[in-house]
Coordinates of C-alpha atoms and ligand atoms in Angstrom, one line a residue:
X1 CA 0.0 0.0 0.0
X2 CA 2.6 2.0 1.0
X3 CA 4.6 2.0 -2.2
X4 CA 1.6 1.8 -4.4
X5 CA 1.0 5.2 -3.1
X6 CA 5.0 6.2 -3.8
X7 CA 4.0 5.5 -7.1
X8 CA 1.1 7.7 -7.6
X9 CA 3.1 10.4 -6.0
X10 CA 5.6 9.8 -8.5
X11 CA 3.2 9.8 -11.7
X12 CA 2.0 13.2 -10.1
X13 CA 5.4 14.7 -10.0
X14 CA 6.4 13.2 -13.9
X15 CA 2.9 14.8 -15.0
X16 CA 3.7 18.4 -14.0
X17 CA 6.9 17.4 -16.1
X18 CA 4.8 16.6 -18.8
X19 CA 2.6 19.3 -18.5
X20 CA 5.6 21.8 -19.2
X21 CA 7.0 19.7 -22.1
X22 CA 3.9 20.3 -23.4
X23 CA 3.6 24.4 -23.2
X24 CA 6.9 24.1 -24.4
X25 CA 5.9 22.1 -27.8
X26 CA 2.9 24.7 -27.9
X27 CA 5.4 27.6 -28.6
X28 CA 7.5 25.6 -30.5
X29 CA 4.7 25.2 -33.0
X30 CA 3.6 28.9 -32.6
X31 CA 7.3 30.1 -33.4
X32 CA 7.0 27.9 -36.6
X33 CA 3.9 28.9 -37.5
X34 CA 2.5 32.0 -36.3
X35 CA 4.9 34.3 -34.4
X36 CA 6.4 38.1 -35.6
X37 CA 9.6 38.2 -35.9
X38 CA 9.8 40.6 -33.2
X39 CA 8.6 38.1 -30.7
X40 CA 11.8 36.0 -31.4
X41 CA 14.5 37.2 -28.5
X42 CA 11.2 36.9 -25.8
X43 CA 10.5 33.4 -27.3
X44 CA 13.9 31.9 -26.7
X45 CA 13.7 33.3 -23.3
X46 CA 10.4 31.7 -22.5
X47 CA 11.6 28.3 -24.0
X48 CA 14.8 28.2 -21.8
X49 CA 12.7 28.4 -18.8
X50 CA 10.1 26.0 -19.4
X51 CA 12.9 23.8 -20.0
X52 CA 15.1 24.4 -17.6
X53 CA 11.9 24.3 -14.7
X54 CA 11.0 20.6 -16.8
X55 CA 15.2 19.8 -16.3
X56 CA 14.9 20.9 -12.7
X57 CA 12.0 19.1 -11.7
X58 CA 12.8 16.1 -13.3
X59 CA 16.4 15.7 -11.7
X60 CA 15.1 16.8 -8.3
X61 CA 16.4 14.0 -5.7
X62 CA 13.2 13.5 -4.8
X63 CA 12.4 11.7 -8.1
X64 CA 15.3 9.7 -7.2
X65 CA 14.2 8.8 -4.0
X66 CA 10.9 7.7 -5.1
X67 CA 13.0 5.4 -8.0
X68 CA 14.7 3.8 -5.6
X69 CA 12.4 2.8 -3.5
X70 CA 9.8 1.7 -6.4
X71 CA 12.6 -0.9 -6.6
X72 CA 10.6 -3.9 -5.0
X73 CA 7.7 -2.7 -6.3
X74 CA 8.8 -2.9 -9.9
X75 CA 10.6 -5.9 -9.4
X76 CA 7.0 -7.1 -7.8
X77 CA 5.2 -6.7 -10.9
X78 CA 5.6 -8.3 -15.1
X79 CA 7.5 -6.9 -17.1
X80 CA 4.6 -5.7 -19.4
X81 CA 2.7 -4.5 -16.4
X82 CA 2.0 -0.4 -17.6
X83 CA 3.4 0.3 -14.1
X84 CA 6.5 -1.4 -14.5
X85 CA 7.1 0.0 -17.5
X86 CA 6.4 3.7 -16.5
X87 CA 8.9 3.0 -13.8
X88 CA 11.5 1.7 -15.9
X89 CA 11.2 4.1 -18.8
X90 CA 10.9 7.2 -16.1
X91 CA 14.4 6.0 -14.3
X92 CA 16.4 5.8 -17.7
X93 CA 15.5 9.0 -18.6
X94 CA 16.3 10.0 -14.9
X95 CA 19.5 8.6 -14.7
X96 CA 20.6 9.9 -17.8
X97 CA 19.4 13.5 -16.7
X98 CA 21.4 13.6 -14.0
X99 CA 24.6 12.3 -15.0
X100 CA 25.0 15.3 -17.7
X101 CA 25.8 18.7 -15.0
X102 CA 23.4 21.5 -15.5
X103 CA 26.8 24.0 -16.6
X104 CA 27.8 21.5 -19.0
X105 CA 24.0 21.9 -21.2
X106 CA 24.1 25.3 -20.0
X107 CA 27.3 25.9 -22.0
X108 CA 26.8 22.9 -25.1
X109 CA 23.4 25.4 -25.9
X110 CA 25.1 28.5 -25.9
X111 CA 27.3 27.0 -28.6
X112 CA 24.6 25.4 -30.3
X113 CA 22.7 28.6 -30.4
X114 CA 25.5 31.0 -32.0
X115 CA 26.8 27.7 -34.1
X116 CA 23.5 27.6 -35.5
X117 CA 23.0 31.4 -36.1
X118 CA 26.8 31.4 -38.2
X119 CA 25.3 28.3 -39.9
X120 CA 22.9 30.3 -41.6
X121 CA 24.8 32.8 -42.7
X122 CA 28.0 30.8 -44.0
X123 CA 25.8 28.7 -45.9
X124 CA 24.5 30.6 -48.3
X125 CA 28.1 32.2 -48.6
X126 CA 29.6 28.7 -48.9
X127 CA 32.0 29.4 -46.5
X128 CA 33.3 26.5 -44.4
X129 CA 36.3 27.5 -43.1
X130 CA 34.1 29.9 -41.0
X131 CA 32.5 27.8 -38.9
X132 CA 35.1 25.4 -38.8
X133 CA 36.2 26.6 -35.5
X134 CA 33.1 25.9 -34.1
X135 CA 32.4 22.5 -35.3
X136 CA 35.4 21.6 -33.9
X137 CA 34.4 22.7 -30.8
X138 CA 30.9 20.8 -31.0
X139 CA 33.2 17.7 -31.7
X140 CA 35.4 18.2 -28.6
X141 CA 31.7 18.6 -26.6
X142 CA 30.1 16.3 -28.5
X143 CA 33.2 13.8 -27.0
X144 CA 32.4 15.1 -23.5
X145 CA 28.9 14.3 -23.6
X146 CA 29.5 10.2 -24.8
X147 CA 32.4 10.5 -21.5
X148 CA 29.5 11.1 -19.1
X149 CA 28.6 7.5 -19.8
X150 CA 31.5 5.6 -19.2
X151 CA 31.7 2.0 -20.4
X152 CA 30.4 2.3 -24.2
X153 CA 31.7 0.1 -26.7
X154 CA 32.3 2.5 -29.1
X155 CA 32.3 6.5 -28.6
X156 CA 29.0 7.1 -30.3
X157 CA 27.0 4.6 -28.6
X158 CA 26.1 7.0 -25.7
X159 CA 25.3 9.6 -28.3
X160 CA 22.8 7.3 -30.4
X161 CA 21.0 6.4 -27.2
X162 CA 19.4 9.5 -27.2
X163 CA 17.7 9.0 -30.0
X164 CA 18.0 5.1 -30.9
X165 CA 18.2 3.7 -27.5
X166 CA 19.6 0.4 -27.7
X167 CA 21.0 0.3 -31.0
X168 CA 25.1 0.0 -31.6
X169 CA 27.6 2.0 -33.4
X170 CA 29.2 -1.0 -34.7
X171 CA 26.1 -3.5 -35.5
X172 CA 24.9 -0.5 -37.7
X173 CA 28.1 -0.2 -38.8
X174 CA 28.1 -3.4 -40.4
X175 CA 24.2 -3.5 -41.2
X176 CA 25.1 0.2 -43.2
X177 CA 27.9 -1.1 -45.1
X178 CA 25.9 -4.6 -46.5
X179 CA 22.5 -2.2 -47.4
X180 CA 25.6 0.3 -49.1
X181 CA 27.1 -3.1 -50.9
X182 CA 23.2 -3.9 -52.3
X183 CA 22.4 0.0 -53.1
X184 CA 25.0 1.1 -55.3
X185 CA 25.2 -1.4 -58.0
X186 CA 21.2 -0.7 -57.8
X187 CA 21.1 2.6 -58.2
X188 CA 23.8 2.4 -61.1
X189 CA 21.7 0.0 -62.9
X190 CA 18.5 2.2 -62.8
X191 CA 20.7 5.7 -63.6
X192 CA 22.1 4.3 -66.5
X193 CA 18.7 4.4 -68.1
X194 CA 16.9 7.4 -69.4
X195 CA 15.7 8.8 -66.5
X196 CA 11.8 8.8 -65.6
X197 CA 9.6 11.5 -66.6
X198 CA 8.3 13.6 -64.0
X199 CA 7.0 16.6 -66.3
X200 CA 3.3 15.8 -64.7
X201 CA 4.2 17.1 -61.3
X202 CA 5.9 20.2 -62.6
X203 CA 3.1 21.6 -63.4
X204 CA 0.6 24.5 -61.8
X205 CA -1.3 23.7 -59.2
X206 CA -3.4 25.9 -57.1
X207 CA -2.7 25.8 -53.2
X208 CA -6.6 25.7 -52.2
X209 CA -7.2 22.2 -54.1
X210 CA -3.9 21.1 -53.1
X211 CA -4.1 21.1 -49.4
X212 CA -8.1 19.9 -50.2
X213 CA -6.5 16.5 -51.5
X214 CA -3.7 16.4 -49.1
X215 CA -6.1 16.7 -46.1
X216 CA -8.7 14.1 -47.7
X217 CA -5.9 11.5 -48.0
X218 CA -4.8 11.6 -44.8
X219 CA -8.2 11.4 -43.2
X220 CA -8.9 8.6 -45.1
X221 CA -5.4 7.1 -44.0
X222 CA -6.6 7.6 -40.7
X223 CA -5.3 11.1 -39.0
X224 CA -7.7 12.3 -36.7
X225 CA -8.6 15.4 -37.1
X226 CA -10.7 15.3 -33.6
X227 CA -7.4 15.3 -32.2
X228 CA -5.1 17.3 -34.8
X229 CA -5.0 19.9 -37.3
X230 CA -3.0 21.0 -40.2
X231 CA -1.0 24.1 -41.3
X232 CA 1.4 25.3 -43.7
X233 CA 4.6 26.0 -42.9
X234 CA 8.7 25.9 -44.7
X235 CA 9.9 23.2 -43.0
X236 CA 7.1 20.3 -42.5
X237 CA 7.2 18.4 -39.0
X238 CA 4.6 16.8 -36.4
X239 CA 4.5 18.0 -32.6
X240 CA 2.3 16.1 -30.1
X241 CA 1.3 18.5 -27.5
X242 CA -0.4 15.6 -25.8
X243 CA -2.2 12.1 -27.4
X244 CA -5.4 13.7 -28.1
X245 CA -3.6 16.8 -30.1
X246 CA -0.8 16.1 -32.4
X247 CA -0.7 18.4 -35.1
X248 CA 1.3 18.4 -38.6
X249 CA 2.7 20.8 -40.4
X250 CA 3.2 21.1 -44.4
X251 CA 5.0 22.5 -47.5
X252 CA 3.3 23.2 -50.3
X253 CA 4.6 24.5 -53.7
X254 CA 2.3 25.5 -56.5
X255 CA 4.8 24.2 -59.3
X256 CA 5.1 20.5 -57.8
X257 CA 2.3 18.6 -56.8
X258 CA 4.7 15.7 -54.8
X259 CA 5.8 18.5 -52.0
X260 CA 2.6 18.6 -50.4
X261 CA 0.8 15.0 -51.1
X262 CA 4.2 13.1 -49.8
X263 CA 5.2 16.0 -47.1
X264 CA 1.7 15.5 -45.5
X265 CA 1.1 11.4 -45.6
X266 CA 4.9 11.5 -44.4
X267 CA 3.9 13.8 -41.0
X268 CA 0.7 11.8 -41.1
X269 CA 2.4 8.6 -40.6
X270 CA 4.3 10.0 -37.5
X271 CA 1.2 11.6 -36.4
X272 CA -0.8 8.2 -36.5
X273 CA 2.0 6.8 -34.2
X274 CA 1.1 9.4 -31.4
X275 CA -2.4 9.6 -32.0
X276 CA -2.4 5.7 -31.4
X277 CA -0.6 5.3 -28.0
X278 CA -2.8 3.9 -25.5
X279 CA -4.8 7.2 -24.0
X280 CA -3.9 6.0 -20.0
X281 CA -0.2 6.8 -21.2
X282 CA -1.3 10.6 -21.5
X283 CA 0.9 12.6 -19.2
X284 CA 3.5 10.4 -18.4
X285 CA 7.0 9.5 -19.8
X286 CA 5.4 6.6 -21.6
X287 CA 3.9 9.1 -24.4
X288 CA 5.3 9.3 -27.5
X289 CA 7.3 6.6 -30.2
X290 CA 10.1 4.1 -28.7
X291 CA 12.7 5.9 -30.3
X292 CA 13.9 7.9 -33.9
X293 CA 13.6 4.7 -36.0
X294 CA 10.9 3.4 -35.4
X295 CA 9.3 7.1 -35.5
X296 CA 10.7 7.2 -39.0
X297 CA 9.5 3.9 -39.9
X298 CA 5.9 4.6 -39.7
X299 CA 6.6 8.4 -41.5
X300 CA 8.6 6.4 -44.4
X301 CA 6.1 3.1 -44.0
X302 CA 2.9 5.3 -44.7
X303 CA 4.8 7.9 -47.2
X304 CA 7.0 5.0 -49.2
X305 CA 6.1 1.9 -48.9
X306 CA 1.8 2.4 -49.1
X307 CA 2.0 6.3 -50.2
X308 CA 4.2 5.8 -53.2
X309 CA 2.5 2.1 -54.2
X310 CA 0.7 1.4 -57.5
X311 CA -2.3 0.3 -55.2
X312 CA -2.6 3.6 -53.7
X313 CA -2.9 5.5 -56.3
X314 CA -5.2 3.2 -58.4
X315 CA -7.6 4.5 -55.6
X316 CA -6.4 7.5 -55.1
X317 CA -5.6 8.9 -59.0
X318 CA -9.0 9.0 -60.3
X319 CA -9.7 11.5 -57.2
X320 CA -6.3 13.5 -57.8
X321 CA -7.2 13.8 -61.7
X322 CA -10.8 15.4 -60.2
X323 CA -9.2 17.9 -58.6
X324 CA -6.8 18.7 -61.9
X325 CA -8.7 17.5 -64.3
X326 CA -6.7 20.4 -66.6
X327 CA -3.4 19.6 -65.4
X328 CA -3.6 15.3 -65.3
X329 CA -6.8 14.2 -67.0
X330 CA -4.3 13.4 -70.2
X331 CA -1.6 11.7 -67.5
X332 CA -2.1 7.9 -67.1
X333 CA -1.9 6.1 -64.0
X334 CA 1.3 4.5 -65.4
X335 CA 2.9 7.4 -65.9
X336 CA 1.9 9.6 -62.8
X337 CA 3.1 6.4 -60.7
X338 CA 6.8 6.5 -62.6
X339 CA 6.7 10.1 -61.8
X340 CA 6.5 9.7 -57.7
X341 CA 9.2 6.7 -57.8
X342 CA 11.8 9.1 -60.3
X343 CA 15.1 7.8 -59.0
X344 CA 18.3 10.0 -59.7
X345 CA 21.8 11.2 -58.7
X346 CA 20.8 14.4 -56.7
X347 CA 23.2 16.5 -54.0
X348 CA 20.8 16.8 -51.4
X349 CA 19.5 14.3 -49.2
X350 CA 15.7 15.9 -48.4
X351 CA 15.2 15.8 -51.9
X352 CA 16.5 12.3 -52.4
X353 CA 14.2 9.4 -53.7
X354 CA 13.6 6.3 -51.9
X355 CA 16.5 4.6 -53.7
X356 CA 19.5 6.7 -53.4
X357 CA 18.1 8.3 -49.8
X358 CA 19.7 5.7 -47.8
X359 CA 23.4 6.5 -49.3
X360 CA 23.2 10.3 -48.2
X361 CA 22.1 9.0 -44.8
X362 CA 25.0 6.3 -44.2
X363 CA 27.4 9.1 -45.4
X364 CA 26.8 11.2 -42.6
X365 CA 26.6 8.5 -40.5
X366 CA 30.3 7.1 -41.1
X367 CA 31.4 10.6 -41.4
X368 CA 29.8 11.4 -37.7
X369 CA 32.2 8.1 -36.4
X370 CA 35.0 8.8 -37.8
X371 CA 35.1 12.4 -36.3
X372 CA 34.1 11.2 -32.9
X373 CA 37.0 7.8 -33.1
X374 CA 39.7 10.9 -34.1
X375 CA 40.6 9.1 -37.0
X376 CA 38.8 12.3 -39.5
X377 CA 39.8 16.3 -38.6
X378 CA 37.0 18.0 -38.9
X379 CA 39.6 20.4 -41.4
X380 CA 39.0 17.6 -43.3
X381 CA 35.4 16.9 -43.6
X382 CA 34.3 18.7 -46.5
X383 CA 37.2 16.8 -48.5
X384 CA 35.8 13.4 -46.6
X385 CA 32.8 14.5 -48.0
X386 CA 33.5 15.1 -51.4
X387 CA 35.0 11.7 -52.0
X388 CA 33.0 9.6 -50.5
X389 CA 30.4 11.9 -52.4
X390 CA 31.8 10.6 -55.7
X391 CA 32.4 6.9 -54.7
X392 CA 28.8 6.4 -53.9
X393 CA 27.1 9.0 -56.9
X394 CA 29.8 9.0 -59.5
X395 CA 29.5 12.6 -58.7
X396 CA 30.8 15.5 -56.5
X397 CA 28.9 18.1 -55.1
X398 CA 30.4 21.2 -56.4
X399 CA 31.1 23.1 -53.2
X400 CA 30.5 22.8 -49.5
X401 CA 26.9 24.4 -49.5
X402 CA 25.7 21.4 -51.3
X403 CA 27.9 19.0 -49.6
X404 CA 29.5 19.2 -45.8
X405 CA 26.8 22.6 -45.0
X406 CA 23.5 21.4 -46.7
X407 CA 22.0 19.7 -43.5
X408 CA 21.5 21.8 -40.1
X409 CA 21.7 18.6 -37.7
X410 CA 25.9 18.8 -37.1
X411 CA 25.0 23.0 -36.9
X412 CA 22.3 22.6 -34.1
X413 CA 23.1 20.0 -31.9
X414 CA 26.0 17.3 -31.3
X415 CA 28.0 15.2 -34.0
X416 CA 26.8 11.8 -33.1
X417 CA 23.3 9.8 -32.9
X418 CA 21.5 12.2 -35.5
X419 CA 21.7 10.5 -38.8
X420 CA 20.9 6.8 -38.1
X421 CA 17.7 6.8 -37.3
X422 CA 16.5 8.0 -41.2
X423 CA 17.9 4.5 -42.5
X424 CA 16.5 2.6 -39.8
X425 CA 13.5 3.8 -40.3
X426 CA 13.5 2.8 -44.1
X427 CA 15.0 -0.2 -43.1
X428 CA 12.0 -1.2 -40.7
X429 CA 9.6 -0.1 -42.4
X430 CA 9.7 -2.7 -45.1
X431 CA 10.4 -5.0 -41.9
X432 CA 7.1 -4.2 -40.5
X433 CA 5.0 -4.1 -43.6
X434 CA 6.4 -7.7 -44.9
X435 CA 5.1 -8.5 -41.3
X436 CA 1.9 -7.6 -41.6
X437 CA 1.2 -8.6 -44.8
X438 CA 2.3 -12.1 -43.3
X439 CA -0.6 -11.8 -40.9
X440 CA -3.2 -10.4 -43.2
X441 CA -2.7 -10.9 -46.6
X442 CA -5.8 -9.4 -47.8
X443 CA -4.1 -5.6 -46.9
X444 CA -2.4 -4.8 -50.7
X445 CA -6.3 -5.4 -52.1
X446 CA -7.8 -3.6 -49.3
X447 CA -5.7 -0.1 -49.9
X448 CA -6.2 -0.3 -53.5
X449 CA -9.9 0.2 -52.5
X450 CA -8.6 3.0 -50.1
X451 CA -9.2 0.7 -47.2
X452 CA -6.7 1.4 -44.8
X453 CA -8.4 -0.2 -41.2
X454 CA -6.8 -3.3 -41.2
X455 CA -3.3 -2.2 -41.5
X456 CA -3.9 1.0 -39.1
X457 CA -5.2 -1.5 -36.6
X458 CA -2.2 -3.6 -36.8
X459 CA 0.5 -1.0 -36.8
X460 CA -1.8 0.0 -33.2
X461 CA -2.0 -3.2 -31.7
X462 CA 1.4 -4.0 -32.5
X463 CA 3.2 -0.6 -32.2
X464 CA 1.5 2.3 -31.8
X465 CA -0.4 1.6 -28.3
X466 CA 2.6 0.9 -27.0
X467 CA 4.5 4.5 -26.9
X468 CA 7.6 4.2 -24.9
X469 CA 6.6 0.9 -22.9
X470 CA 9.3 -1.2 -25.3
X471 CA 12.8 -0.3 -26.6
X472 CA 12.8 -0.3 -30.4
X473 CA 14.7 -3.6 -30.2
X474 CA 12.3 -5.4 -27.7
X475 CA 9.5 -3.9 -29.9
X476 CA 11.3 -5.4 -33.1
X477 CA 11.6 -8.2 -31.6
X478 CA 7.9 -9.2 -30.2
X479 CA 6.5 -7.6 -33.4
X480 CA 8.7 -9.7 -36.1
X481 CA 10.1 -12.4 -33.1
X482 CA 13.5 -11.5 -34.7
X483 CA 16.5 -9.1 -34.7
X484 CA 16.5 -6.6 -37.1
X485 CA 17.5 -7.4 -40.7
X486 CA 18.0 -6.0 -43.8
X487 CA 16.4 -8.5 -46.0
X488 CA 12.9 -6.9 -46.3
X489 CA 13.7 -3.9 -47.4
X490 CA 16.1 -5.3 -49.8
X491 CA 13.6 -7.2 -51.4
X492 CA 11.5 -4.7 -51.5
X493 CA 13.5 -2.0 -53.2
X494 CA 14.4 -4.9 -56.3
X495 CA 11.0 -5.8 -56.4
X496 CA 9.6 -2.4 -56.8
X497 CA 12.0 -1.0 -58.6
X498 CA 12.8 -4.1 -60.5
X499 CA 9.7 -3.9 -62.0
X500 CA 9.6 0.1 -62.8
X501 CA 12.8 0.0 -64.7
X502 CA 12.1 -3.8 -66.0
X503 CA 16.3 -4.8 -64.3
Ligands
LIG601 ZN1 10.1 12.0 -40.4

């Protein structure tokens, strides 16, 4: 009894925690989408301390007191009990709170913040050697933040815990360079034909029918718009202020029709994730997706995999043509389906295909180890870049804005843990479709008749309800009753793409 109420006291504390988290994601998505400029230096200021009061709180002794002595009490109950789990999940993130010093973040975010603001100005200006000092500087904290956690295999491993708990420097290491060994004799093969025509797209499309279509196929995908909403915005993402609000965000372009439709089933498919966890998980740490991969696997599985399908779109076409009659009522199926899957050589990885995306990914990610092992300066990145660039796409990007600067992740946070989670994602999410087509069959003819319950329903049962409850490998594992392997989503890519470009 007595610890039974310990627990409920803790749950009270961890919900106040979650209570600011979620202020804090409210202006987040107001600075995004709504806030003057002029409200920018008070913004920052308000941010910094709703985080820091979360911090605070969270780390307060008293949380560790109460973990300790839910001990027995945790030990008392299953594994898959909901209060075991809350437990467990709330003392990770605890102990890894408290073993990074408050002056240490204090001073890693003051970098970050001035990195981030030289970023965007030695960009555009394609001028490396200008931030240079500081990236070496994020390495050498980006080094002190895996040293807080003494007793990793490999340097990163600390640093992809924080977004891929669980997961290995040197298993994805290997995984990486067998997917890079299948990907670039693939890619080569489809580039050396005369590329796919994707003139259809490139047309003009007016915004109001646009985000019309974009809304009606992600209702009927399943977003709930009882419990979210959709705006427009440069940079497309989805923020859960709690389970029964988790809003997306979109891009829209009025010369290319594939922005919008695959930006929005894209933040759908993370959306559905945190619109499906279990409701009694609302205001604790057990909210929210098991880690970066599997958060990208249900973004890529819903955008890719059923989005960009030949089923999809047999339901879905006839609709799209309503809406442009002008612009695709003279475009076959056939055609507007070899449009979305275009796959070619590009420079920047947001704008990749599904095919060549994984290769800008695993570049970073090698790029991101070598820096941390010692065994890369960072004077010599953009050089690192260039040639691994070329061995990969046959081509080099032709300066550092389009190569070592394109992508803000290394510019606004650590070097470390930020890349991997993009190719696992792809990786599972062929792992978890070929899954659930293994349990229900009948799901390939249900979307081409824009069913999409019986998949949705699976992806809950299995994933979604779940939230933090599992690691991404426990969750892998009771979902597939394997390991995680690359075979799916090899098969998939040749099969698709085998039969696109007849190889
Ligand atoms: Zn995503």
């Amino acid at each position: 009894m007595k610890l039974e109420k310990k627990f409920t006291e803790l749950k009270a504390l961890l919900a106040e925690i979650s209570d600011l988290n979620g202020a804090s994601a409210l202006l987040v998505w107001d600075q995004a989408m709504y806030m003057p400029s002029g409200g920018a230096p008070a913004r920052a200021r308000q941010m910094a301390t709703l985080s820091r009061l979360a911090h605070q709180k969270f780390t307060d002794k008293k949380i560790g007191r109460l973990l300790d002595a839910l001990r027995p009490y945790e030990e008392s109950l299953p594994y898959d009990s909901d209060e075991a789990a809350l437990i467990r999940v709330a003392r990770r993130d605890y102990e890894r709170a408290i073993r990074i010093p408050n002056e240490f973040v204090a001073r890693f975010n003051a970098h970050v913040a001035e990195t981030y603001q030289r970023w965007t100005e030695v960009r555009p200006a394609n001028d490396f050697a200008a931030i240079r000092p500081n990236l070496e500087r994020t390495l050498e904290f980006s080094r002190q933040l895996a040293d807080f956690f003494p007793g990793y295999e490999h340097i990163a491993d600390p640093l992809i815990d924080f977004s891929d708990y669980g997961m290995k420097a040197t298993t994805l290491r290997s995984l990486f360079h067998e997917l890079r060994q299948a990907l670039v004799p693939l890619v080569e093969k489809i580039t050396s034909q005369s590329p796919a025509d994707d003139s259809c797209l490139r047309k003009s499309y007016p915004e109001a029918a646009q985000s019309e279509f974009g809304a009606e196929v992600v209702r009927q995908i399943g977003y709930d718009f009882q419990r979210g909403r959709i705006d427009k915005t440069h940079h497309p993402f989805m923020i859960a202020l709690s389970i029964g609000d988790v809003r997306i965000t979109t891009r829209l372009r009025e010369d290319h029709l594939g922005e919008l439709l695959f930006s929005n089933i894209h933040e759908a498919g993370h959306a559905l994730y945190e619109q499906g966890v279990d409701p009694a998980y609302e205001n604790t740490p057990l909210a929210g997706g098991a880690s970066a991969g599997l958060h990208e696997s249900q973004s890529r599985l819903w955008e890719n995999v059923v989005g960009r399908s030949c089923g999809f779109w047999e339901y879905f076409y006839p609709r799209l043509q309503a809406h442009f009659p002008d612009q695709l009522g003279a475009v076959s199926l056939e055609e507007f389906y070899r449009a979305i899957n275009k796959v070619e050589k590009s420079l920047i990885r947001t704008d990749a295909d599904e095919v060549t995306y994984n290769l800008h990914v695993m570049l970073r990610f090698d790029l991101e180890l070598q820096l941390l092992e010692g065994t890369l300066a960072v004077r010599d990145l953009p050089e690192a870049w260039r040639e691994r660039f070329q061995a990969d796409f046959g081509i080099a990007p032709p300066d550092d804005r389009d190569g070592v600067l394109q992508d803000v992740h290394w510019y606004s946070g650590a070097i470390g843990g930020a890349f991997q989670g993009y190719t696992l994602g792809n990786l599972l999410s062929a792992l978890f479709y070929t899954q659930a087509l293994q349990e229900h069959p009948e799901i390939p003819h249900e979307i081409r008749q824009g069913r999409f319950d019986t998949l949705r329903r699976w992806l809950t049962e299995k994933i979604y309800r779940h939230g933090r409850k599992y690691t991404a490998p426990e969750l892998i594992r009771r979902v597939t009753g394997d390991d995680l392997t690359l075979r799916p989503y090899i098969e998939y890519l040749q099969a698709k793409y085998g039969e696109l470009y007849s190889l």
